[in-house]
Amino acid sequence: MEDATDRIARPWGTRVPYGRHETWPARVDTFLAEGVEPGAVRRWVQSASILHSDGDAMDIAVADGRMVGVRGRDVDRVNRGRLGPKDLFGWQANASRDRLTRPLVRRDGQLVETDWDTAMDLVAARSRELLDSRGPGSIGFYTSGQLFLEEYYTLAVLARAGIGTNHLDGNTRLCTATAAEALKETFGCDGQPGSYDDFDHADVVALFGHNIAETQPVQWMRLLDRLEGADPPRLLCVDPRPTRVAEHAAVHLAPRSGTNVALLNALLHETIRHERIDRDFIDAHTVGFEELAARVADCTPKWAAEICDVPAARIEEAAELVGTAEALVSTVLQGVYQSHQATAAAVQVNNLHLIRGMLGRPGAGLLQMNGQPTAQNTRECGANGDLPGFRNWQNDAHVADLARVWNVEPETVPHFAPPTHAMQIFRYAEQGSLRMLWISGTNPAVSMPELPRIRSILSQERLFTVVQDLYLTETARLADVVLPAATWGEKTGALTNADRTVHLSCKAVEPPGEARPDLDIFLDYARRMDFRDKDGGPLITWDDPESAFEAWKRCSAGRPCDYTGLSYARLRDTSGTQWPCDDRAPEGTARLYTDGISWAHPDMCESYGKDLETGASQEVVEYRSLNPDGRAMLKAAAYLPPHEEPDEEYPFQLTTGRTLYHFHTRTKTGRAPQLNDAAPDVWVEVSAGDAERLGLGEGDLVEVTSRRGSLRGRLRVTGIRTGLLFVPFHYGYWDTAGGSGPGPDTPGRAANETTVTDWDPASKQPLFKTASAALTLVERGGGRPSPAPTTTASAPVAAGAAPPTSGGPAARTTEQEPTEFPHGHEEGAR
Amino acid sequence: MNGIDLTLRTLHRGERHLAHDLVTVAERHRTEHEVHHVATDLARWSREHMRQLAETAAERGVKLGEPPDHSTDGVFATLREKASEAVVHRPEPGLLLLRDLRELHVRAAENSLHWEMLSQAAQASRDSALLTLASSCHPQTLRQMRWTNTMIKNLAPQVLTSL
């Protein structure tokens, strides 16, 4: 199948059908820059993607000391050689001319270039001054889901034991906090139960608020290949948009935003009513079944149909699909995580698997997904509002154990309250008790809710802001010190995807100018601050990625995310391996909970749980009485309406989300020509019925307004649910005259101008899916189409309303049989 | 009036006060988003408790009032919210917040003790309707207390060490 495919026009490439229980055949996708012949490539350097959470393994092509392309790794269990559009084209952003190459400091209101010593001395001096005058609570760190494991771990040690602050969180708060919280609530501990290999074995795959075709396009290729093979799976899609998944689904439910708990309770009701439950599994491995059954007893499909605005018959069909599956895989993402009652809803999916006994065997997979490539590492390293190694901040033995690993006194590590979550860190900065905020690898001036508020926080004179990034982002423009970072391909480190697969990403080329790896920046800071352990030795004893990885292994030892069986050498030899990997599981672990629930015991669990409605912490005494033997906990929840509902002034529901061609705030993908051209500007999606009612059409420039702010974009009329608007969240201001925000000649462009500051009380994940908004016409499109892609959920409802999205010759990618490559082959998943 | 009627009346008043205080705290701390949203949600629980208490009392021939219509407080509510927004960049309201959370906790604890009394009396008098009422409402009162306790625990370190 040597083939050159335009992978902008055909994002998922060519089908390689395969049957149930077979190994997914490999297909090697290669993209080389124009004019580069395969023979000109001097080196292929091992890596994996950092533009989504799939963990697609790839090799970076290097010629003349620069990156010239990428190729999928056919030996890898995750992607079997395939690459998605962002993997294929995103790397070009590394060589963008507007990379930051020197540190910047603010002088007389302007950011000016300086040297590393000056910039880092300034950061260290301010840190010391604040520690002396205001204490560790005046310093906070907000990091990313896009750095490497070694970097998060180093940051966690220097923040928690060096500075001694409780204020360290990642932007994973916006994307994956609910996944972690839902796993903690049900299993007592974080850790993805399932494996992507479960897709090979499932007869039903249920996707809850998860547009996998655009968020993990390579796993969608896997599902498409199965759909064309023998004994294909049937799909349940819960999504208010006409996604590609919806198109292929046996049952598609498009519920009203903010009604997930009602829908899931109805599915549980039907499952129990029809006795489609595994009594033995429930008795052996769970607590709380009677309470759950009582809670959903009245949640009939008819009841849910009213709330969700979905026909009761469709809910019954969905219930039959998940209730009669032999091997059910469920995946959950932002449609659930970024709605109100996020944790309560995600936990009901866990409950569905537990009462059906769909856990810990091939095809019975539960995947609480991640949005970002290294979100799992942020979580396990304790850079996300948890302690490293999934240790429990309320358990003194866990804190003592962590203190032993770090050779500090337990009191050194703040554990008097839960690690502060990002939304609260920003609140402390707003009210002035936090005076220094170090932001690494993320762009809150575009990604956080209610941007007018975020800009006002970051612009305060009294807040000293350090921003570490690749470009002069919207956030960097508001900073006091900007540190130029090296990125993927320019530094080495490990990263772990959403199904616990650890990859090594190696340095292929030098970073531009004076840009430095994030790890080096953190180590430099630790040296300047002279952090010490309890014996007076250096707190941080490592000095490069591999020694940092070895240090992390010691911290992970004996914990659920045990890395002790891994090493850089092993990751080079074998490609991706799933944790836990230790002497009991030297080859890694495909599935958790194959032999009962292992980490929920009161002495071992990461969390004693929270009240799903109020977020109140439970104490060990309650946990012990509820769950003395450490079983999975079936936690029931009642449906509650969202805080903000449409009214006369703001008659629409508004949801934000991603598109296939962009990632996060578009800092990289907006600088890759093929990706940028595929979706060059913000747009607004509306249903055909609403468009007709309001006399609006394709390409009309419209304004979306909420109580917080407004944005403008060109309209795309799609098959989205009536009464709902969709705006992609990627677009900001770096490529506009506004720079960091709207200006006199720059209208609002970021979706988050309109979103609300409100979050799920349990996971503290902000709500991006349930706001109310008004839609007004600014000017007619006059034949100019919306910039929305036509290949995805944004496709126009009227064929031909917009020219088809294509990449032309610049996006030609080869797809080859793997035998033509020198990699060895390994057996697949089974 | 017997002791049970008296307890119903006391509890009804207690829940009314708590509902009112929760809403007031939510408005006064409009810029403490989690407090604002959760306190508003929890006020609903107390109003629902009042409704159930009034229903049970009516069956016993005791008349208790309706839950307060919160909208009558509109002007003051707006004032409280505006005042909160005016001091969004100040740390001092943190102290006021801790005081308010403490008051809410004490108020909820009083209600909890009265629910306890009611539940005990219901068992002693084998009044199953009364027992059902207490067992459906009391757990939520305990959750209200747990929430205020958690918020105080989480916020106090920052508020008290930064002034």
Tab-separated table of N, CA and C in Angstrom, chain A residues 247-367:
chain	number	residue	atom	x	y	z
A	247	GLU	N	-21.216	9.476	13.498
A	247	GLU	CA	-21.558	8.968	12.176
A	247	GLU	C	-21.466	7.441	12.107
A	248	HIS	N	-20.498	6.884	12.826
A	248	HIS	CA	-20.287	5.432	12.783
A	248	HIS	C	-20.987	4.695	13.922
A	249	ALA	N	-21.712	5.432	14.763
A	249	ALA	CA	-22.260	4.811	15.964
A	249	ALA	C	-23.524	4.013	15.675
A	250	ALA	N	-23.688	2.908	16.416
A	250	ALA	CA	-24.943	2.162	16.367
A	250	ALA	C	-26.029	2.974	17.067
A	251	VAL	N	-25.649	3.647	18.155
A	251	VAL	CA	-26.576	4.536	18.851
A	251	VAL	C	-25.851	5.845	19.138
A	252	HIS	N	-26.452	6.947	18.715
A	252	HIS	CA	-25.887	8.274	19.009
A	252	HIS	C	-26.874	9.048	19.865
A	253	LEU	N	-26.438	9.488	21.021
A	253	LEU	CA	-27.250	10.332	21.887
A	253	LEU	C	-26.625	11.720	21.906
A	254	ALA	N	-27.434	12.742	21.645
A	254	ALA	CA	-26.937	14.126	21.673
A	254	ALA	C	-27.671	14.893	22.770
A	255	PRO	N	-27.301	14.660	24.027
A	255	PRO	CA	-28.071	15.242	25.126
A	255	PRO	C	-27.810	16.730	25.295
A	256	ARG	N	-28.724	17.377	25.979
A	256	ARG	CA	-28.548	18.760	26.385
A	256	ARG	C	-27.288	18.838	27.258
A	257	SER	N	-26.511	19.918	27.111
A	257	SER	CA	-25.292	20.059	27.916
A	257	SER	C	-25.631	20.047	29.397
A	258	GLY	N	-24.753	19.418	30.159
A	258	GLY	CA	-24.927	19.444	31.610
A	258	GLY	C	-25.922	18.440	32.141
A	259	THR	N	-26.178	17.369	31.398
A	259	THR	CA	-27.156	16.370	31.864
A	259	THR	C	-26.554	14.959	31.929
A	260	ASN	N	-25.228	14.872	31.988
A	260	ASN	CA	-24.586	13.551	31.933
A	260	ASN	C	-25.022	12.620	33.065
A	261	VAL	N	-25.151	13.182	34.281
A	261	VAL	CA	-25.497	12.310	35.412
A	261	VAL	C	-26.890	11.712	35.213
A	262	ALA	N	-27.820	12.511	34.694
A	262	ALA	CA	-29.172	11.985	34.456
A	262	ALA	C	-29.120	10.837	33.455
A	263	LEU	N	-28.382	11.031	32.374
A	263	LEU	CA	-28.294	10.000	31.344
A	263	LEU	C	-27.652	8.726	31.903
A	264	LEU	N	-26.540	8.909	32.601
A	264	LEU	CA	-25.831	7.736	33.129
A	264	LEU	C	-26.652	7.020	34.186
A	265	ASN	N	-27.358	7.774	35.008
A	265	ASN	CA	-28.212	7.127	36.004
A	265	ASN	C	-29.301	6.293	35.330
A	266	ALA	N	-29.794	6.778	34.193
A	266	ALA	CA	-30.798	5.992	33.465
A	266	ALA	C	-30.165	4.719	32.888
A	267	LEU	N	-28.940	4.820	32.399
A	267	LEU	CA	-28.265	3.612	31.893
A	267	LEU	C	-28.053	2.609	33.034
A	268	LEU	N	-27.687	3.115	34.201
A	268	LEU	CA	-27.498	2.225	35.356
A	268	LEU	C	-28.845	1.621	35.781
A	269	HIS	N	-29.870	2.448	35.760
A	269	HIS	CA	-31.223	1.982	36.105
A	269	HIS	C	-31.625	0.793	35.216
A	270	GLU	N	-31.447	0.956	33.928
A	270	GLU	CA	-31.830	-0.102	32.991
A	270	GLU	C	-30.969	-1.353	33.181
A	271	THR	N	-29.684	-1.143	33.405
A	271	THR	CA	-28.771	-2.275	33.605
A	271	THR	C	-29.190	-3.098	34.812
A	272	ILE	N	-29.576	-2.403	35.877
A	272	ILE	CA	-29.983	-3.116	37.099
A	272	ILE	C	-31.384	-3.728	36.915
A	273	ARG	N	-32.275	-2.954	36.309
A	273	ARG	CA	-33.657	-3.435	36.135
A	273	ARG	C	-33.710	-4.723	35.298
A	274	HIS	N	-32.876	-4.784	34.259
A	274	HIS	CA	-32.856	-5.978	33.411
A	274	HIS	C	-31.912	-7.060	33.939
A	275	GLU	N	-31.382	-6.815	35.135
A	275	GLU	CA	-30.433	-7.751	35.767
A	275	GLU	C	-29.261	-8.093	34.867
A	276	ARG	N	-28.797	-7.064	34.159
A	276	ARG	CA	-27.608	-7.269	33.323
A	276	ARG	C	-26.361	-6.995	34.168
A	277	ILE	N	-26.343	-7.581	35.351
A	277	ILE	CA	-25.257	-7.288	36.281
A	277	ILE	C	-24.509	-8.559	36.636
A	278	ASP	N	-23.280	-8.394	37.088
A	278	ASP	CA	-22.437	-9.514	37.472
A	278	ASP	C	-22.401	-9.572	39.002
A	279	ARG	N	-23.330	-10.344	39.569
A	279	ARG	CA	-23.486	-10.420	41.023
A	279	ARG	C	-22.200	-10.858	41.722
A	280	ASP	N	-21.546	-11.850	41.149
A	280	ASP	CA	-20.333	-12.367	41.797
A	280	ASP	C	-19.259	-11.291	41.877
A	281	PHE	N	-19.134	-10.559	40.770
A	281	PHE	CA	-18.125	-9.497	40.747
A	281	PHE	C	-18.470	-8.423	41.778
A	282	ILE	N	-19.760	-8.035	41.791
A	282	ILE	CA	-20.198	-7.000	42.730
A	282	ILE	C	-19.913	-7.439	44.165
A	283	ASP	N	-20.268	-8.685	44.492
A	283	ASP	CA	-20.077	-9.176	45.859
A	283	ASP	C	-18.600	-9.258	46.233
A	284	ALA	N	-17.795	-9.677	45.290
A	284	ALA	CA	-16.383	-9.913	45.606
A	284	ALA	C	-15.569	-8.625	45.647
A	285	HIS	N	-15.932	-7.631	44.813
A	285	HIS	CA	-14.992	-6.527	44.603
A	285	HIS	C	-15.519	-5.131	44.884
A	286	THR	N	-16.790	-5.005	45.291
A	286	THR	CA	-17.309	-3.646	45.454
A	286	THR	C	-18.020	-3.453	46.790
A	287	VAL	N	-18.175	-2.193	47.156
A	287	VAL	CA	-19.095	-1.809	48.230
A	287	VAL	C	-20.036	-0.749	47.669
A	288	GLY	N	-21.245	-0.685	48.215
A	288	GLY	CA	-22.152	0.419	47.868
A	288	GLY	C	-23.219	0.081	46.851
A	289	PHE	N	-23.348	-1.206	46.494
A	289	PHE	CA	-24.308	-1.517	45.426
A	289	PHE	C	-25.751	-1.174	45.816
A	290	GLU	N	-26.134	-1.491	47.049
A	290	GLU	CA	-27.535	-1.266	47.437
A	290	GLU	C	-27.881	0.223	47.342
A	291	GLU	N	-26.945	1.053	47.792
A	291	GLU	CA	-27.199	2.490	47.757
A	291	GLU	C	-27.298	2.994	46.313
A	292	LEU	N	-26.428	2.469	45.464
A	292	LEU	CA	-26.476	2.868	44.052
A	292	LEU	C	-27.818	2.456	43.437
A	293	ALA	N	-28.211	1.201	43.694
A	293	ALA	CA	-29.464	0.698	43.127
A	293	ALA	C	-30.639	1.547	43.607
A	294	ALA	N	-30.608	1.925	44.880
A	294	ALA	CA	-31.697	2.755	45.410
A	294	ALA	C	-31.696	4.127	44.734
A	295	ARG	N	-30.495	4.680	44.550
A	295	ARG	CA	-30.406	6.021	43.982
A	295	ARG	C	-30.939	6.080	42.550
A	296	VAL	N	-30.693	5.015	41.775
A	296	VAL	CA	-31.117	5.058	40.369
A	296	VAL	C	-32.493	4.391	40.147
A	297	ALA	N	-33.120	3.965	41.253
A	297	ALA	CA	-34.372	3.213	41.123
A	297	ALA	C	-35.437	3.991	40.337
A	298	ASP	N	-35.468	5.307	40.510
A	298	ASP	CA	-36.481	6.108	39.814
A	298	ASP	C	-35.968	6.742	38.528
A	299	CYS	N	-34.740	6.470	38.193
A	299	CYS	CA	-34.132	7.152	37.038
A	299	CYS	C	-34.442	6.392	35.752
A	300	THR	N	-35.690	6.381	35.388
A	300	THR	CA	-36.106	5.649	34.195
A	300	THR	C	-35.660	6.396	32.934
A	301	PRO	N	-35.588	5.692	31.808
A	301	PRO	CA	-35.268	6.387	30.551
A	301	PRO	C	-36.238	7.528	30.285
A	302	LYS	N	-37.507	7.347	30.659
A	302	LYS	CA	-38.491	8.389	30.428
A	302	LYS	C	-38.144	9.643	31.236
A	303	TRP	N	-37.741	9.421	32.486
A	303	TRP	CA	-37.339	10.537	33.358
A	303	TRP	C	-36.117	11.248	32.753
A	304	ALA	N	-35.130	10.476	32.339
A	304	ALA	CA	-33.914	11.078	31.795
A	304	ALA	C	-34.181	11.773	30.463
A	305	ALA	N	-35.113	11.205	29.698
A	305	ALA	CA	-35.404	11.767	28.376
A	305	ALA	C	-35.845	13.231	28.496
A	306	GLU	N	-36.638	13.515	29.532
A	306	GLU	CA	-37.100	14.887	29.779
A	306	GLU	C	-35.917	15.819	30.040
A	307	ILE	N	-35.019	15.366	30.882
A	307	ILE	CA	-33.893	16.207	31.303
A	307	ILE	C	-32.882	16.369	30.166
A	308	CYS	N	-32.576	15.262	29.519
A	308	CYS	CA	-31.517	15.264	28.504
A	308	CYS	C	-32.028	15.716	27.136
A	309	ASP	N	-33.330	15.756	26.968
A	309	ASP	CA	-33.919	16.048	25.660
A	309	ASP	C	-33.417	15.063	24.594
A	310	VAL	N	-33.535	13.791	24.942
A	310	VAL	CA	-33.172	12.693	24.039
A	310	VAL	C	-34.338	11.709	24.124
A	311	PRO	N	-34.776	11.106	23.023
A	311	PRO	CA	-35.908	10.169	23.129
A	311	PRO	C	-35.612	9.016	24.087
A	312	ALA	N	-36.613	8.667	24.895
A	312	ALA	CA	-36.433	7.573	25.855
A	312	ALA	C	-36.049	6.276	25.146
A	313	ALA	N	-36.601	6.083	23.946
A	313	ALA	CA	-36.307	4.843	23.218
A	313	ALA	C	-34.818	4.739	22.878
A	314	ARG	N	-34.199	5.907	22.572
A	314	ARG	CA	-32.761	5.889	22.265
A	314	ARG	C	-31.952	5.522	23.521
A	315	ILE	N	-32.402	6.034	24.675
A	315	ILE	CA	-31.698	5.723	25.926
A	315	ILE	C	-31.814	4.226	26.208
A	316	GLU	N	-33.003	3.671	25.936
A	316	GLU	CA	-33.172	2.228	26.135
A	316	GLU	C	-32.252	1.435	25.209
A	317	GLU	N	-32.143	1.894	23.965
A	317	GLU	CA	-31.227	1.213	23.029
A	317	GLU	C	-29.781	1.292	23.509
A	318	ALA	N	-29.416	2.471	23.990
A	318	ALA	CA	-28.049	2.631	24.506
A	318	ALA	C	-27.819	1.702	25.691
A	319	ALA	N	-28.834	1.621	26.565
A	319	ALA	CA	-28.707	0.764	27.743
A	319	ALA	C	-28.585	-0.701	27.336
A	320	GLU	N	-29.297	-1.059	26.300
A	320	GLU	CA	-29.208	-2.448	25.837
A	320	GLU	C	-27.811	-2.739	25.265
A	321	LEU	N	-27.292	-1.743	24.543
A	321	LEU	CA	-25.967	-1.910	23.948
A	321	LEU	C	-24.907	-2.146	25.029
A	322	VAL	N	-24.867	-1.266	26.022
A	322	VAL	CA	-23.835	-1.432	27.056
A	322	VAL	C	-24.196	-2.571	28.008
A	323	GLY	N	-25.488	-2.863	28.126
A	323	GLY	CA	-25.916	-3.880	29.078
A	323	GLY	C	-25.741	-5.302	28.568
A	324	THR	N	-25.710	-5.467	27.247
A	324	THR	CA	-25.602	-6.822	26.702
A	324	THR	C	-24.231	-7.089	26.090
A	325	ALA	N	-23.340	-6.105	26.162
A	325	ALA	CA	-21.990	-6.309	25.609
A	325	ALA	C	-21.295	-7.448	26.336
A	326	GLU	N	-20.555	-8.219	25.559
A	326	GLU	CA	-19.712	-9.276	26.145
A	326	GLU	C	-18.434	-8.677	26.694
A	327	ALA	N	-17.898	-7.748	25.910
A	327	ALA	CA	-16.639	-7.093	26.284
A	327	ALA	C	-16.821	-5.617	25.957
A	328	LEU	N	-17.009	-4.827	27.021
A	328	LEU	CA	-17.334	-3.414	26.870
A	328	LEU	C	-16.111	-2.544	27.156
A	329	VAL	N	-15.784	-1.666	26.214
A	329	VAL	CA	-14.802	-0.614	26.489
A	329	VAL	C	-15.564	0.699	26.594
A	330	SER	N	-15.313	1.447	27.667
A	330	SER	CA	-15.872	2.795	27.764
A	330	SER	C	-14.733	3.783	27.847
A	331	THR	N	-14.898	4.900	27.148
A	331	THR	CA	-13.922	5.971	27.251
A	331	THR	C	-14.674	7.251	27.619
A	332	VAL	N	-14.002	8.087	28.373
A	332	VAL	CA	-14.636	9.306	28.882
A	332	VAL	C	-13.677	10.469	28.644
A	333	LEU	N	-14.205	11.584	28.156
A	333	LEU	CA	-13.332	12.762	28.053
A	333	LEU	C	-14.126	14.046	28.308
A	334	GLN	N	-13.706	15.131	27.679
A	334	GLN	CA	-14.102	16.466	28.145
A	334	GLN	C	-15.602	16.750	28.194
A	335	GLY	N	-16.391	16.074	27.350
A	335	GLY	CA	-17.834	16.292	27.430
A	335	GLY	C	-18.351	15.999	28.834
A	336	VAL	N	-17.663	15.078	29.506
A	336	VAL	CA	-18.000	14.763	30.895
A	336	VAL	C	-17.148	15.613	31.845
A	337	TYR	N	-15.839	15.658	31.593
A	337	TYR	CA	-14.914	16.272	32.563
A	337	TYR	C	-15.091	17.775	32.696
A	338	GLN	N	-15.520	18.441	31.608
A	338	GLN	CA	-15.620	19.897	31.655
A	338	GLN	C	-17.060	20.378	31.828
A	339	SER	N	-17.955	19.448	32.189
A	339	SER	CA	-19.319	19.829	32.529
A	339	SER	C	-19.450	19.916	34.044
A	340	HIS	N	-20.534	20.520	34.527
A	340	HIS	CA	-20.770	20.477	35.967
A	340	HIS	C	-21.073	19.028	36.346
A	341	GLN	N	-20.955	18.688	37.630
A	341	GLN	CA	-21.082	17.297	38.105
A	341	GLN	C	-20.096	16.384	37.371
A	342	ALA	N	-18.919	16.908	37.088
A	342	ALA	CA	-17.949	16.163	36.280
A	342	ALA	C	-17.566	14.839	36.938
A	343	THR	N	-17.119	14.905	38.181
A	343	THR	CA	-16.666	13.682	38.844
A	343	THR	C	-17.838	12.721	39.048
A	344	ALA	N	-18.981	13.282	39.453
A	344	ALA	CA	-20.153	12.428	39.684
A	344	ALA	C	-20.497	11.640	38.423
A	345	ALA	N	-20.406	12.290	37.262
A	345	ALA	CA	-20.746	11.606	36.013
A	345	ALA	C	-19.674	10.580	35.636
A	346	ALA	N	-18.407	10.980	35.745
A	346	ALA	CA	-17.322	10.052	35.375
A	346	ALA	C	-17.362	8.806	36.255
A	347	VAL	N	-17.709	8.997	37.524
A	347	VAL	CA	-17.797	7.871	38.451
A	347	VAL	C	-18.929	6.915	38.051
A	348	GLN	N	-19.998	7.441	37.470
A	348	GLN	CA	-21.099	6.553	37.056
A	348	GLN	C	-20.655	5.633	35.917
A	349	VAL	N	-19.713	6.083	35.092
A	349	VAL	CA	-19.172	5.193	34.060
A	349	VAL	C	-18.362	4.077	34.730
A	350	ASN	N	-17.573	4.448	35.745
A	350	ASN	CA	-16.879	3.409	36.518
A	350	ASN	C	-17.884	2.417	37.098
A	351	ASN	N	-18.988	2.959	37.630
A	351	ASN	CA	-20.007	2.094	38.241
A	351	ASN	C	-20.584	1.104	37.229
A	352	LEU	N	-20.827	1.617	36.020
A	352	LEU	CA	-21.367	0.748	34.971
A	352	LEU	C	-20.444	-0.453	34.752
A	353	HIS	N	-19.137	-0.178	34.695
A	353	HIS	CA	-18.187	-1.276	34.481
A	353	HIS	C	-18.136	-2.219	35.672
A	354	LEU	N	-18.233	-1.657	36.866
A	354	LEU	CA	-18.148	-2.508	38.059
A	354	LEU	C	-19.373	-3.405	38.184
A	355	ILE	N	-20.560	-2.857	37.980
A	355	ILE	CA	-21.738	-3.719	38.184
A	355	ILE	C	-21.865	-4.735	37.051
A	356	ARG	N	-21.237	-4.445	35.915
A	356	ARG	CA	-21.271	-5.429	34.824
A	356	ARG	C	-20.035	-6.344	34.862
A	357	GLY	N	-19.141	-6.093	35.806
A	357	GLY	CA	-17.930	-6.920	35.895
A	357	GLY	C	-17.017	-6.753	34.699
A	358	MET	N	-17.046	-5.569	34.109
A	358	MET	CA	-16.264	-5.302	32.892
A	358	MET	C	-14.943	-4.639	33.264
A	359	LEU	N	-14.045	-5.428	33.806
A	359	LEU	CA	-12.800	-4.861	34.289
A	359	LEU	C	-11.704	-5.918	34.308
A	360	GLY	N	-10.522	-5.509	33.907
A	360	GLY	CA	-9.350	-6.338	34.138
A	360	GLY	C	-9.204	-7.547	33.230
A	361	ARG	N	-9.929	-7.566	32.117
A	361	ARG	CA	-9.685	-8.637	31.142
A	361	ARG	C	-9.780	-8.036	29.733
A	362	PRO	N	-9.196	-8.714	28.742
A	362	PRO	CA	-9.130	-8.135	27.401
A	362	PRO	C	-10.509	-7.742	26.878
A	363	GLY	N	-10.628	-6.497	26.467
A	363	GLY	CA	-11.885	-6.019	25.916
A	363	GLY	C	-12.824	-5.428	26.943
A	364	ALA	N	-12.600	-5.733	28.218
A	364	ALA	CA	-13.412	-5.147	29.283
A	364	ALA	C	-12.595	-4.001	29.864
A	365	GLY	N	-12.586	-2.920	29.139
A	365	GLY	CA	-11.641	-1.855	29.454
A	365	GLY	C	-12.328	-0.573	29.825
A	366	LEU	N	-11.776	0.074	30.824
A	366	LEU	CA	-12.286	1.362	31.256
A	366	LEU	C	-11.173	2.384	31.043
A	367	LEU	N	-11.462	3.414	30.241
A	367	LEU	CA	-10.426	4.416	29.943
A	367	LEU	C	-10.941	5.805	30.308
